[in-house]
DNA sequence: GTACTACAAGACCTCAATGTCTTATAATCC
DNA sequence: GGATTATAAGACATTGAGGTCTTGTAGTAC
């Protein structure tokens, strides 16, 4: 399964790393939104703090959050006491709202085998199977809210206050970027 | 959803085209295998003929098929009367066998949200949902055989002898690359 | 109003999947 | 055995997602 290289070139077809449900960008967005939603108070969160807590490249996260500001599910405040915060309640933000700015869901309307026409009238061999799975996925995106995700995450953290997660930003006493800078002085 | 470009660079995060179930390469492989399996006789099929019938870049398809020869689900014969053909019966070739050389299915063991640990003990907010969908998908890969896919395809072609498919290679009288060359002379 | 802080935004870099080009090699027909 | 046909395989080109760097701009504290 590993790449087989001889000299400078690839002998066989380069092995790809397989399918992703979300793009890397969308995955970052989901995790960041959950993190923001689980912060106890509604205070704006610094992009750098989020990046630090979640292990996401800071600059990249910043641009990503700006995109979400543009789609009106986040707002940003500049200057001191600034940062990113939710525009509306987490329960009204659906998973789909977070993903759509990055992953084109129209992809799911296309045939899984790339046939130009694939519907009930003329389907590809995997149509029946895929149409079921696809619908489950799309339903989940439209149904599940940010609140649901945040609740789940908080519940987990409380019941098993453990070191299983790298992300502990929601835990009181978490060291922020600001704290670290203060220490260095 | 479209790319927003100003001058040479991209203003916002480049919009990705979303998730793919199969990589492009694996998709090609599946379609090629179905095509080979639906050829009436067991005669070897030319790579160029397949590429032509399926609209796949010929050289790329050639390399891809060579990979499948290496994994022993295809065999190739050089020279005249040569081409690619199945090693064993289509009913013993599972969808998984076709995909695995290209798409790393271990990807499906990982967390959909990229958390280092995500199992029953400590799950991400989407774990319950995703573990169901994932299993359905993996089951389909392990269960469905090339014969199933070929039967489905042949059935469709017979019942609705229509112009809905670009691929008509299984239809008797199909013009092959060889035919075209003959015409040009 | 000046210094500071934090978001905003475009240019640029990297890498892997995908696709193309060219040459080598093997099998068959005559 | 020589011409022909078709696979084999490495080198090279392309493209877009992901990621970094640098500079600009806006808001706040004092």
PDB file of C-alpha atoms (C1' of nucleotides) in Angstrom, chain A residues 6 9-12, chain B residues 59 63, chain C residues 20-23, chain D residues 9-12:
ATOM      1  CA  UNK A   6      12.630   3.907  -7.795  1.00  0.00           C
ATOM      2  CA  UNK A   9       9.877   8.627 -10.252  1.00  0.00           C
ATOM      3  CA  UNK A  10       6.980   6.456  -9.237  1.00  0.00           C
ATOM      4  CA  UNK A  11       6.869   2.978 -10.694  1.00  0.00           C
ATOM      5  CA  UNK A  12       3.211   2.221 -10.264  1.00  0.00           C
TER       6      UNK A  12
ATOM      7  CA  UNK B  59      -1.977   6.007 -20.943  1.00  0.00           C
ATOM      8  CA  UNK B  63      -0.775   2.068 -15.967  1.00  0.00           C
TER       9      UNK B  63
ATOM     10  C1'  DT C  20       1.067  13.007 -20.976  1.00  0.00           C
ATOM     11  C1'  DC C  21       5.137  11.725 -23.590  1.00  0.00           C
ATOM     12  C1'  DT C  22       8.638   8.758 -25.019  1.00  0.00           C
ATOM     13  C1'  DT C  23      11.204   4.617 -25.186  1.00  0.00           C
TER      14       DT C  23
ATOM     15  C1'  DA D   9       7.595   1.661 -17.451  1.00  0.00           C
ATOM     16  C1'  DG D  10      10.091   5.711 -16.326  1.00  0.00           C
ATOM     17  C1'  DA D  11      10.381  10.794 -17.030  1.00  0.00           C
ATOM     18  C1'  DC D  12       7.996  14.760 -17.110  1.00  0.00           C
TER      19       DC D  12
END
